[in-house]
Tab-separated table of C-alpha atoms in Angstrom:
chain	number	residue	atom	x	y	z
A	1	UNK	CA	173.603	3.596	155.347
A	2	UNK	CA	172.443	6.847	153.839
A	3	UNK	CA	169.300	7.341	151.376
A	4	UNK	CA	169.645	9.989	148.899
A	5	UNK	CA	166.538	11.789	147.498
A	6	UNK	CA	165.959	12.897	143.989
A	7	UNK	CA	165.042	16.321	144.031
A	8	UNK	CA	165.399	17.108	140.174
A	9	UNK	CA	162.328	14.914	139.145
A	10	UNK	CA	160.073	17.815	141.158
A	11	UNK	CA	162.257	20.412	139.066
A	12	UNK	CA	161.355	18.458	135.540
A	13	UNK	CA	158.282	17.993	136.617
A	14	UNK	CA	157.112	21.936	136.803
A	15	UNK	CA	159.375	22.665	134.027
A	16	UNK	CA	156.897	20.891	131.727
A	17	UNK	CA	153.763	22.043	133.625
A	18	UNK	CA	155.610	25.600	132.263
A	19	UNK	CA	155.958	24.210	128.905
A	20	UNK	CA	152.556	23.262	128.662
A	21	UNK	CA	151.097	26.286	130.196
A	22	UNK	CA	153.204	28.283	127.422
A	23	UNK	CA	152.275	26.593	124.813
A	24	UNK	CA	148.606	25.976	125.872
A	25	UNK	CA	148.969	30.158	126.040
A	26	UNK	CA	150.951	30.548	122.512
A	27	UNK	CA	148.316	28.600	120.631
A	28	UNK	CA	145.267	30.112	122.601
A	29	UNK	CA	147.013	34.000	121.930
A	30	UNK	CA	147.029	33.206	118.233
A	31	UNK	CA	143.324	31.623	118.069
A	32	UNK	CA	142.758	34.992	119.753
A	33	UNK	CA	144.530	37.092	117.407
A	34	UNK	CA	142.853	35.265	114.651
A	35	UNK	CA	139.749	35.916	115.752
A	36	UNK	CA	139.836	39.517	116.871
A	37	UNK	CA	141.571	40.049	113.439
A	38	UNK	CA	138.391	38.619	112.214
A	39	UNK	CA	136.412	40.470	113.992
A	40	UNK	CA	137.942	43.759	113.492
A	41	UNK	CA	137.850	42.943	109.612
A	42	UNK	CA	134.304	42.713	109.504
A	43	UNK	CA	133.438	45.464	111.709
A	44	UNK	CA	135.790	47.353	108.924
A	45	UNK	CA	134.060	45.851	106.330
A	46	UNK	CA	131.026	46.677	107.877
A	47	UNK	CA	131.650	50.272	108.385
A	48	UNK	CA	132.852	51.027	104.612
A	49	UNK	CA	129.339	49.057	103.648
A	50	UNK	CA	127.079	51.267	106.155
A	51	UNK	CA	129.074	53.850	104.624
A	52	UNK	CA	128.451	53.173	101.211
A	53	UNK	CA	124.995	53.249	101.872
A	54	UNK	CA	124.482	56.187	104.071
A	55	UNK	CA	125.912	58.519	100.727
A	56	UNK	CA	123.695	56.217	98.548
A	57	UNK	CA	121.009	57.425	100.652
A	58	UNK	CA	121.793	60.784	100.790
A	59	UNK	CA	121.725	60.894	97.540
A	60	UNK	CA	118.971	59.361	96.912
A	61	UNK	CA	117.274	61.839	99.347
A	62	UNK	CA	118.607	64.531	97.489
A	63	UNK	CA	117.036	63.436	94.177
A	64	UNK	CA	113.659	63.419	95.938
A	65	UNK	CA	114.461	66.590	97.367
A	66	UNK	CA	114.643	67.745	93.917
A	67	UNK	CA	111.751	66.467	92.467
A	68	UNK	CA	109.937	67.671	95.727
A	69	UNK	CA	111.419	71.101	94.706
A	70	UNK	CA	109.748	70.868	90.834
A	71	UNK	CA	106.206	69.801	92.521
A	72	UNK	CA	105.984	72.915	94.673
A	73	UNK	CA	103.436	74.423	92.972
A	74	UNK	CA	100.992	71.005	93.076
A	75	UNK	CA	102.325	71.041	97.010
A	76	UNK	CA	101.309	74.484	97.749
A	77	UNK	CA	97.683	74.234	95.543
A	78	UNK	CA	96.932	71.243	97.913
A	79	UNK	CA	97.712	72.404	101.045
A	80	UNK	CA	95.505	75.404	100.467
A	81	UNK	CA	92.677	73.592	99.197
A	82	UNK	CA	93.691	70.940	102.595
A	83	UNK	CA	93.404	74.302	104.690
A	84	UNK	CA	90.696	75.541	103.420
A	85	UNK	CA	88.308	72.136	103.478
A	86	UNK	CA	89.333	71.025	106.896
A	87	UNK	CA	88.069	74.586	107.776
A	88	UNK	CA	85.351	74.775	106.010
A	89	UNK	CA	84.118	71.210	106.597
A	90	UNK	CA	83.083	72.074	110.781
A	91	UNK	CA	80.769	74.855	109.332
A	92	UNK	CA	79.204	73.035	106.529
A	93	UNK	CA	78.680	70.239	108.716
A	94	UNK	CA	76.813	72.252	111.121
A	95	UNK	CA	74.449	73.759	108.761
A	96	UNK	CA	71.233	72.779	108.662
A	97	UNK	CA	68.344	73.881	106.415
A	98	UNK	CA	68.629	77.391	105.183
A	99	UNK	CA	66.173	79.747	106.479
A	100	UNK	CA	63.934	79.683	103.634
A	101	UNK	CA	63.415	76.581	103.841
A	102	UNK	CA	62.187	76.969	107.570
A	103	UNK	CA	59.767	79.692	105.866
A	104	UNK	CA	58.475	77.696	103.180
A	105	UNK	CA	58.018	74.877	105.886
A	106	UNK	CA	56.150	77.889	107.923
A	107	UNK	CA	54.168	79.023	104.599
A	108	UNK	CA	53.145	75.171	104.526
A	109	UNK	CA	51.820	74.818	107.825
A	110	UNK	CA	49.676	78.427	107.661
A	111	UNK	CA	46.004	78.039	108.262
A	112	UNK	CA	43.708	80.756	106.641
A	113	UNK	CA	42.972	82.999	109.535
A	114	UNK	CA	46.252	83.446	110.854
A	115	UNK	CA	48.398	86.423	110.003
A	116	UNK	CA	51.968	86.517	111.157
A	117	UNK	CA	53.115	89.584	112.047
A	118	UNK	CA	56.764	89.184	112.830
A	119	UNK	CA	59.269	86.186	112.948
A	120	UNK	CA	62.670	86.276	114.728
A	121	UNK	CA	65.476	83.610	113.482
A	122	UNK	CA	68.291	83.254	115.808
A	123	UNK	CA	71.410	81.618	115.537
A	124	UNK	CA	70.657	79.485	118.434
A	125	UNK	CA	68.436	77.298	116.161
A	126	UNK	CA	65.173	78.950	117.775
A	127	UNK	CA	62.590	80.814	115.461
A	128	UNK	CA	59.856	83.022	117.594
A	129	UNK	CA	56.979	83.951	115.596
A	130	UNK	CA	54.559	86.726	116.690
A	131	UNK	CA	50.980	86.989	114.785
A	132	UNK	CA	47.117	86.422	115.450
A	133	UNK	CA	44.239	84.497	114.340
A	134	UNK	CA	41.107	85.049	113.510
A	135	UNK	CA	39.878	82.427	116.378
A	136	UNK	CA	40.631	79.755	118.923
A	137	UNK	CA	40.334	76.731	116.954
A	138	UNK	CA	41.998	78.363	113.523
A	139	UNK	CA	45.218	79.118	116.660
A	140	UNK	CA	44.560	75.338	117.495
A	141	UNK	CA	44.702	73.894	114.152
A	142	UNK	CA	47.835	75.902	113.282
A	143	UNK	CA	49.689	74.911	116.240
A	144	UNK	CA	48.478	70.650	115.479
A	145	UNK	CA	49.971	71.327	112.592
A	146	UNK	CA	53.265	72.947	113.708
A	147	UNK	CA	53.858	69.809	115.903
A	148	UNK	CA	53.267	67.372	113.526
A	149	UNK	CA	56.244	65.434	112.504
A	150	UNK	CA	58.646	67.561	109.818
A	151	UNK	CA	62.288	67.590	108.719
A	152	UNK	CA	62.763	71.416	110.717
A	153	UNK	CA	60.915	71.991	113.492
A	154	UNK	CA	61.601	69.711	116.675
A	155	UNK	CA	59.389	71.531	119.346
A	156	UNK	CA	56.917	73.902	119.053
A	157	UNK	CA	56.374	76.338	122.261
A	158	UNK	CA	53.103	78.470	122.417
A	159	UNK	CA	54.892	80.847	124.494
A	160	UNK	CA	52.174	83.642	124.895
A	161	UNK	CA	48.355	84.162	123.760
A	162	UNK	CA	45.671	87.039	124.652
A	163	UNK	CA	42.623	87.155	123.423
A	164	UNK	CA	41.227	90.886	121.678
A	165	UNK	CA	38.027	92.343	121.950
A	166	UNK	CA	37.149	91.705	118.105
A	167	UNK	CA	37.320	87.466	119.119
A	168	UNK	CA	40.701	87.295	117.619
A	169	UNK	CA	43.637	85.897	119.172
A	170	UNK	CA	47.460	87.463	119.388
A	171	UNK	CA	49.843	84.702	120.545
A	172	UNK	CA	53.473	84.256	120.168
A	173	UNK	CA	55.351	80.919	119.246
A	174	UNK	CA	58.519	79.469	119.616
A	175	UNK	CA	59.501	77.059	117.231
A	176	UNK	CA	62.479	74.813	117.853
A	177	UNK	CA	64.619	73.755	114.788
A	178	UNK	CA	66.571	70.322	114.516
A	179	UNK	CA	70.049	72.897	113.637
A	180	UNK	CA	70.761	76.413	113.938
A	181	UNK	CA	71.867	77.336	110.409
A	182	UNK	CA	71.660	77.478	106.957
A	183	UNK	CA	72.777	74.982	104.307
A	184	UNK	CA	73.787	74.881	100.864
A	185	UNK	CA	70.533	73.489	99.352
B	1	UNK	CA	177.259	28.309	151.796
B	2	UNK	CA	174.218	30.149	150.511
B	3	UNK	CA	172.602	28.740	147.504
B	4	UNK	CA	172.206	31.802	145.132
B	5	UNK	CA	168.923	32.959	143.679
B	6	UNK	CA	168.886	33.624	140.152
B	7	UNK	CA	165.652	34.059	137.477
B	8	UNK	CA	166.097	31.953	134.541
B	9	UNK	CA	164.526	34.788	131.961
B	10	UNK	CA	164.832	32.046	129.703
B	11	UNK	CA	162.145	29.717	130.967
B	12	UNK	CA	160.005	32.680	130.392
B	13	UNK	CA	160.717	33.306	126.700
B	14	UNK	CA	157.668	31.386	125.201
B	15	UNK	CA	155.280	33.932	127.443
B	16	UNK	CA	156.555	36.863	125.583
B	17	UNK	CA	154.476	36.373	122.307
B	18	UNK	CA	151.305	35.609	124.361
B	19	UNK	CA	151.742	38.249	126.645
B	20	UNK	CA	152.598	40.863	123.425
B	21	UNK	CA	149.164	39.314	121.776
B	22	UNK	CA	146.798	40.140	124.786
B	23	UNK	CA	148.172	43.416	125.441
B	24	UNK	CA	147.732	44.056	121.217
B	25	UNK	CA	144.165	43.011	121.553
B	26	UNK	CA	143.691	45.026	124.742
B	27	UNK	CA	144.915	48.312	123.845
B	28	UNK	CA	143.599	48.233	119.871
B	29	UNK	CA	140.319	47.204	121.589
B	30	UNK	CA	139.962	50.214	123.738
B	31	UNK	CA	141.898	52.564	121.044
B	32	UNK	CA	140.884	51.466	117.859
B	33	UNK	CA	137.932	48.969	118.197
B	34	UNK	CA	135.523	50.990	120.787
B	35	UNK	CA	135.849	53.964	119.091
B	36	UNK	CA	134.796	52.280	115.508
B	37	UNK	CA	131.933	50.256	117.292
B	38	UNK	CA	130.239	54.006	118.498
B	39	UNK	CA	131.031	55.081	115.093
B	40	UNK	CA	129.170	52.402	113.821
B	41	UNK	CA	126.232	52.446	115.892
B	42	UNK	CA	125.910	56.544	115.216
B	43	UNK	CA	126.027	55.637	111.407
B	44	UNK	CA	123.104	53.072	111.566
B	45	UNK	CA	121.133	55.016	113.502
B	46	UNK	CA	122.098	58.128	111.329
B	47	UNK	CA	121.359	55.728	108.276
B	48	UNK	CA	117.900	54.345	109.684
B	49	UNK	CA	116.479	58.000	110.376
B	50	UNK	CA	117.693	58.701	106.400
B	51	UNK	CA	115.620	55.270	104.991
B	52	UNK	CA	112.808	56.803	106.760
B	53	UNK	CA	113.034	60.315	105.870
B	54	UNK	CA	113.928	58.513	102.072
B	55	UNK	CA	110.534	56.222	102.291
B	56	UNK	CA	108.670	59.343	103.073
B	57	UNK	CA	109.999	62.008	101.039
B	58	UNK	CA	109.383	58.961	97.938
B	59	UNK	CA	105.871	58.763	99.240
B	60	UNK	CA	105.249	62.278	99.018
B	61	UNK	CA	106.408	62.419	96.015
B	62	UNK	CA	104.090	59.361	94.336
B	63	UNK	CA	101.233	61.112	95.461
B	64	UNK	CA	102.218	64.713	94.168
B	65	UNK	CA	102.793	63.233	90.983
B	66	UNK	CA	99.465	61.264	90.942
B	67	UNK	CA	97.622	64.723	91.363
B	68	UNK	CA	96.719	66.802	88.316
B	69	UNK	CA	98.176	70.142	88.767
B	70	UNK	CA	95.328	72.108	86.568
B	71	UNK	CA	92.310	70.642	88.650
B	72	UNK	CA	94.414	71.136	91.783
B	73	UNK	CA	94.392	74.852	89.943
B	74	UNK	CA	90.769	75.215	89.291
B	75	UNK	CA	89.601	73.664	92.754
B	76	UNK	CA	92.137	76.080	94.700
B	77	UNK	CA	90.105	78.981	92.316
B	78	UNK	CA	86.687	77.553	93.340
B	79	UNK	CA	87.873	77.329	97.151
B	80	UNK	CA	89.168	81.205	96.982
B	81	UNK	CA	86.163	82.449	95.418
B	82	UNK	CA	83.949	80.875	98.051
B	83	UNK	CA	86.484	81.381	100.808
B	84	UNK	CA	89.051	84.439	100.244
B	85	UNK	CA	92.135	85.211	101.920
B	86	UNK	CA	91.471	88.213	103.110
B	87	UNK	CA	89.168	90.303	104.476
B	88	UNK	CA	87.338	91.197	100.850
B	89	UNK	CA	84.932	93.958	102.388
B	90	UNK	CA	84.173	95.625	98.771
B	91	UNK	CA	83.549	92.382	97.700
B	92	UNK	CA	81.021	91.343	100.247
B	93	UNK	CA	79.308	94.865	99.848
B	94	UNK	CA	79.139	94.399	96.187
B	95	UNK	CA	77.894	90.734	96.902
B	96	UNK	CA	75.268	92.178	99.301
B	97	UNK	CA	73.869	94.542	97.162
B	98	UNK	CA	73.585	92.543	93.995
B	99	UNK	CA	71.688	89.907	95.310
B	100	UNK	CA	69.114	91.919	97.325
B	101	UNK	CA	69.081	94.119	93.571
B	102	UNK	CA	68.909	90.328	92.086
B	103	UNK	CA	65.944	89.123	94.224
B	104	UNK	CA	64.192	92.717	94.033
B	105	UNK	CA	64.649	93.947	97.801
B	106	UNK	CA	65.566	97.132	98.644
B	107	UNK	CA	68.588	97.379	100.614
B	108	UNK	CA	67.838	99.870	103.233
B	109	UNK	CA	70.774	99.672	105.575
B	110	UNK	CA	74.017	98.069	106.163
B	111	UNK	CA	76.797	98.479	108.717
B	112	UNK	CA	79.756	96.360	109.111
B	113	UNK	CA	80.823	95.741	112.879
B	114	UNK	CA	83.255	98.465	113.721
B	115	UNK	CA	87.122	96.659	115.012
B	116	UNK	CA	86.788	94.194	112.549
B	117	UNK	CA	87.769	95.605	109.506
B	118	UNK	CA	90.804	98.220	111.270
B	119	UNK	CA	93.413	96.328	110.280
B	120	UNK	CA	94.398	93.529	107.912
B	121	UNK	CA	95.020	90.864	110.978
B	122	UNK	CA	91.928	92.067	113.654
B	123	UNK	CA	90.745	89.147	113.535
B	124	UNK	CA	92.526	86.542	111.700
B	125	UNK	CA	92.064	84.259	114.265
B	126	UNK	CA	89.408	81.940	114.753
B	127	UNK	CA	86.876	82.885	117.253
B	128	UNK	CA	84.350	80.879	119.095
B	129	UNK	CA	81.554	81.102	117.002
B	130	UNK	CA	83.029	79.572	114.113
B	131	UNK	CA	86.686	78.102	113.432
B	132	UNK	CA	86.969	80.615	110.824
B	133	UNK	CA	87.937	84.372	110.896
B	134	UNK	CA	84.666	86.479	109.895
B	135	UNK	CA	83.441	89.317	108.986
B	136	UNK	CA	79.918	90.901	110.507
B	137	UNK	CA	77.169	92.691	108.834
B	138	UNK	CA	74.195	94.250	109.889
B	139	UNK	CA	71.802	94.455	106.989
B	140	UNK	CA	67.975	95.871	106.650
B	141	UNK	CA	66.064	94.806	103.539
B	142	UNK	CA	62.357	95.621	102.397
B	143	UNK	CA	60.149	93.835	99.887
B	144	UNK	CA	57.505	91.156	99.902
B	145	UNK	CA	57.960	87.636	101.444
B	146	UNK	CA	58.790	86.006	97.763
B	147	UNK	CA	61.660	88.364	97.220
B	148	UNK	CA	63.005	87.702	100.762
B	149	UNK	CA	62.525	84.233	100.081
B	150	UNK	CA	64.884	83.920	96.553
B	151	UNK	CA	67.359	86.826	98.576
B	152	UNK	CA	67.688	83.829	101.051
B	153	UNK	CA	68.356	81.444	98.487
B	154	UNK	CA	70.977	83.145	96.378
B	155	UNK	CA	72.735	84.112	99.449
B	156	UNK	CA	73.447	80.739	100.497
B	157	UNK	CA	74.733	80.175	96.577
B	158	UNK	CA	76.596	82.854	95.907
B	159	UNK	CA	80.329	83.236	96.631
B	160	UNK	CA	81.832	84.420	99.124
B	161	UNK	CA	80.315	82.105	101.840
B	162	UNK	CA	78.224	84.134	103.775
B	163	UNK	CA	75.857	83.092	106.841
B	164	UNK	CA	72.705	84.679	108.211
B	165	UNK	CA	73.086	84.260	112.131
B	166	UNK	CA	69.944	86.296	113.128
B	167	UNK	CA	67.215	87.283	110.814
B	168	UNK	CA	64.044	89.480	112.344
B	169	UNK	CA	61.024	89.746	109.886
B	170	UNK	CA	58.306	92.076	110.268
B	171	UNK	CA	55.202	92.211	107.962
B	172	UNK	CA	52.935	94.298	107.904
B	173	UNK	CA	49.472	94.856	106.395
B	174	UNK	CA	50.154	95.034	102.882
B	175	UNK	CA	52.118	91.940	102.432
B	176	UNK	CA	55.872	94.102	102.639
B	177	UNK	CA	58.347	92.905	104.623
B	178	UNK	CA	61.082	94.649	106.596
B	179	UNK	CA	64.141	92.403	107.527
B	180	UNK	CA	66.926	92.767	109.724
B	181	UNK	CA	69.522	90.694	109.285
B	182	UNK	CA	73.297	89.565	110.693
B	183	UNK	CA	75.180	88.433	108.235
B	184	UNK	CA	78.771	86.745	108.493
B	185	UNK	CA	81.223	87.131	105.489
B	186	UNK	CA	83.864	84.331	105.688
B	187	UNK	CA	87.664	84.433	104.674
B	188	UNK	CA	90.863	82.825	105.664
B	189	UNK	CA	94.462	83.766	105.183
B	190	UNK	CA	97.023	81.782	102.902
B	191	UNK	CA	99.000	78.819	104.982
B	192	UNK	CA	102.091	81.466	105.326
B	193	UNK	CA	104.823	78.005	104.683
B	194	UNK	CA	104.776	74.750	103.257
B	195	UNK	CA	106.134	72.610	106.523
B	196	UNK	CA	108.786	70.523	106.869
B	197	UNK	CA	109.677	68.551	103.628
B	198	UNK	CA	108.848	65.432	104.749
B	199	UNK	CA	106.194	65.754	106.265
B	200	UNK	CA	103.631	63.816	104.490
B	201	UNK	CA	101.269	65.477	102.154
B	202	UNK	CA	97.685	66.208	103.483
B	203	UNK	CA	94.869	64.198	101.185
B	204	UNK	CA	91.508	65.477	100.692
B	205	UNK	CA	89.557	62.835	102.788
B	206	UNK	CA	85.642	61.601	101.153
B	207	UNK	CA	84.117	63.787	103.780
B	208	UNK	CA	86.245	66.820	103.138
B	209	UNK	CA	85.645	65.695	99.245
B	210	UNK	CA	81.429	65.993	99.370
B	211	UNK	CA	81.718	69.602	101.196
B	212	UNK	CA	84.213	70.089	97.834
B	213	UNK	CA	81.509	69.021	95.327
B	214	UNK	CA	78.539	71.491	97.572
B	215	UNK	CA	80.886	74.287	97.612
B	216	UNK	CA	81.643	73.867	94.158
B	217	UNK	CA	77.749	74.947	93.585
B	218	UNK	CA	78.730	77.996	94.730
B	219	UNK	CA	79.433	80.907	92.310
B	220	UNK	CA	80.360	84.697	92.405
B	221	UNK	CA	77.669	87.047	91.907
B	222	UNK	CA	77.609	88.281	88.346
B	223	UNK	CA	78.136	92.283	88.442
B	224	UNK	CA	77.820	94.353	86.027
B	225	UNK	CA	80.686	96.463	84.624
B	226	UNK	CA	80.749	99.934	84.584
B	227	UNK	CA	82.253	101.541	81.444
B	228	UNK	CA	83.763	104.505	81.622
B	229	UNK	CA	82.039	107.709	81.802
B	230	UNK	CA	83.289	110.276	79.694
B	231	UNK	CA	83.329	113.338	81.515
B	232	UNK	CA	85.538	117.006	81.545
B	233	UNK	CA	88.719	117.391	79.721
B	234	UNK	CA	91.595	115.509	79.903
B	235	UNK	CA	93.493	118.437	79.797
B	236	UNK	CA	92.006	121.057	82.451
B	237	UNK	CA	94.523	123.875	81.179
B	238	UNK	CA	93.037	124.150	77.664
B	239	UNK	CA	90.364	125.674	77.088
């Protein structure tokens, strides 16, 4: 006695694994084309809006260009009076007292009995003075009074002093100022 | 017998339309879609650099129109007068000699430093000394120690900006003074351009505003003007 075997039910069996698999791929092609469609709309959509407001932009820039074009003049008048601050601002800020202001402060501190003969300013903020006086103690006086505590002169240096054969004194002085240069008082 | 092969196209039918889809997304991906995503990206980018260039140009232009063009005017004046654009060596002379006239010295010398005043651009640049191009004059003056005293004074008031560097005094007996003095005459060209549109529009800072309101203390020396001296003939061939 023979016993057959049913090969067809295998056959059927991968034919609707096929089926499936083509219709699992039909449905999941279409989801796909929905959705790139989709996509591809609003990246269109997209690109006509960033376009639309790039030339609204551009516009608008050239408006302002414009109006920048009609304020030229102000532009110009404040970049020269920009220039010529910022430049002028490092000097001015580096002045210091004017000169005579460092005389009157010398005028000031005079004794009677000294006689200045000859004072030397130089830009490096240093004033020499070269004079005499009439004696020791008037020379003393005048240099106390030098070193007392002022808005100019920092440090006073007697630099140099001989004595005459009258009693008088010739001495030379270096007076240290606080800045170098002058000011607009 | 053989059993004979054959492909049943048929069973294959339904993977046509998928197939047909992928290869439609594929190719208008890399054909259509790529190049329109780089186009996109370029025109942001291109768009974001414009909104900036936009914010600042709108800026600059608020703050142009919040400045009054006629004091702009009469501050640039006041600024020119104390600082000029050029190298103004009549002016200085004429500056020099009316204030030592003014204070009542007697100007005995002067020499301007020889190179600087060749040429229109010998020294445009800023040197070490100051961050300003300058002018250098070597000046002798005689009087009493008053007189040198209100020359001082108006000098450092009186337009153009000038600077003593060195001064040497010498008195003698009497009460007279003889000074030397180096004196530096300041001026700076005109910005030759504007800049770049947008670039943002330089304000006067407080600082930069007090040295304003000092320098606008400063004035021009007043000079008298000479009128006309009528002299020969206009016309030398008549008698």
């Amino acid at each position: 006695m023979t016993q057959g075997i049913n090969l067809l039910k295998v056959e059927r069996k991968r034919d609707e694994r096929l089926v499936y698999l083509a219709h699992f791929l039909k449905v999941g092609s279409i989801v796909l084309l929905i959705f790139y469609s989709l996509m591809v709309t609003a990246l269109f959509s997209f690109s006509i809006y960033l376009g639309q407001e790039s030339t609204k932009t551009s516009q608008q820039i050239e408006t302002k260009q414009r109006q920048l074009e009609g304020l030229k003049k102000i532009e110009s008048l404040q970049l020269v009076l920009k220039q010529r601050l910022s430049s002028l601002t490092e000097l001015m800020t580096k002045r210091g007292a004017s000169y005579q202001e460092w005389l009157s402060q010398l005028d000031q501190k005079s004794e009677p009995g000294i006689t200045i003969k000859q004072i030397t300013i130089l830009d490096s903020g240093v004033m020499k003075i070269s004079g005499s006086a009439s004696q020791a103690t008037v020379l003393a006086r005048f240099l106390d009074k030098l070193a007392e505590e002022n808005p100019i002169f920092s440090t006073v240096v007697l630099t140099s002093i001989s004595r005459q054969k009258d009693g008088s004194y010739l001495f030379n002085i270096d007076l240290k100022t606080s800045n170098a240069t002058q000011t607009v008082s | 017998m053989p059993r004979k092969l054959s492909l049943d196209l048929n069973k294959y039918k339904p993977f046509i339309l998928p197939l047909v889809i992928l290869c439609l997304v594929v190719f208008s991906g890399l054909f259509l879609l790529k190049p329109k995503i780089n186009q996109i990206l370029d025109v942001r980018r291109n768009l974001s650099s414009q909104k900036t260039k936009l914010a600042q140009l709108t800026t600059k232009v608020a703050a142009l129109q919040g400045l009054d063009e006629v004091e702009l005017e009469e501050r640039t004046k006041v600024l020119l007068g104390v600082l000029p654009s050029q190298k103004d060596l009549p002016g200085a002379l004429v500056t020099i000699k009316s204030i030592t006239s003014v204070a009542g010295l007697e100007l005995r010398g002067i020499q301007v430093e020889p190179g600087e005043i060749s040429t229109e651009s010998a020294q445009t640049e800023p040197t070490k000394k100051y961050n300003l191009p300058f002018l250098e004059f070597k000046i002798t003056v005689g009087g009493n120690r008053t007189q040198f005293g209100d020359f001082l004074t108006k000098l450092v008031l009186t337009a153009p900006l000038m600077q003593v560097t060195t001064a040497e005094i010498t008195q003698a007996d009497g009460g007279a003074i003889e000074a030397d003095l180096k004196l530096d005459a300041f001026f700076l060209p005109l910005p030759s351009t504007l800049g770049a549109v947008e670039k943002p529009l330089a304000s006067i800072t407080p600082q930069e505003e007090g040295i304003y309101q000092q320098l606008s203390r400063i004035s021009p020396v007043q000079t008298e003007t000479i009128s006309p001296i009528q002299s020969g003939k206009e016309n030398p061939f008549t008698p």
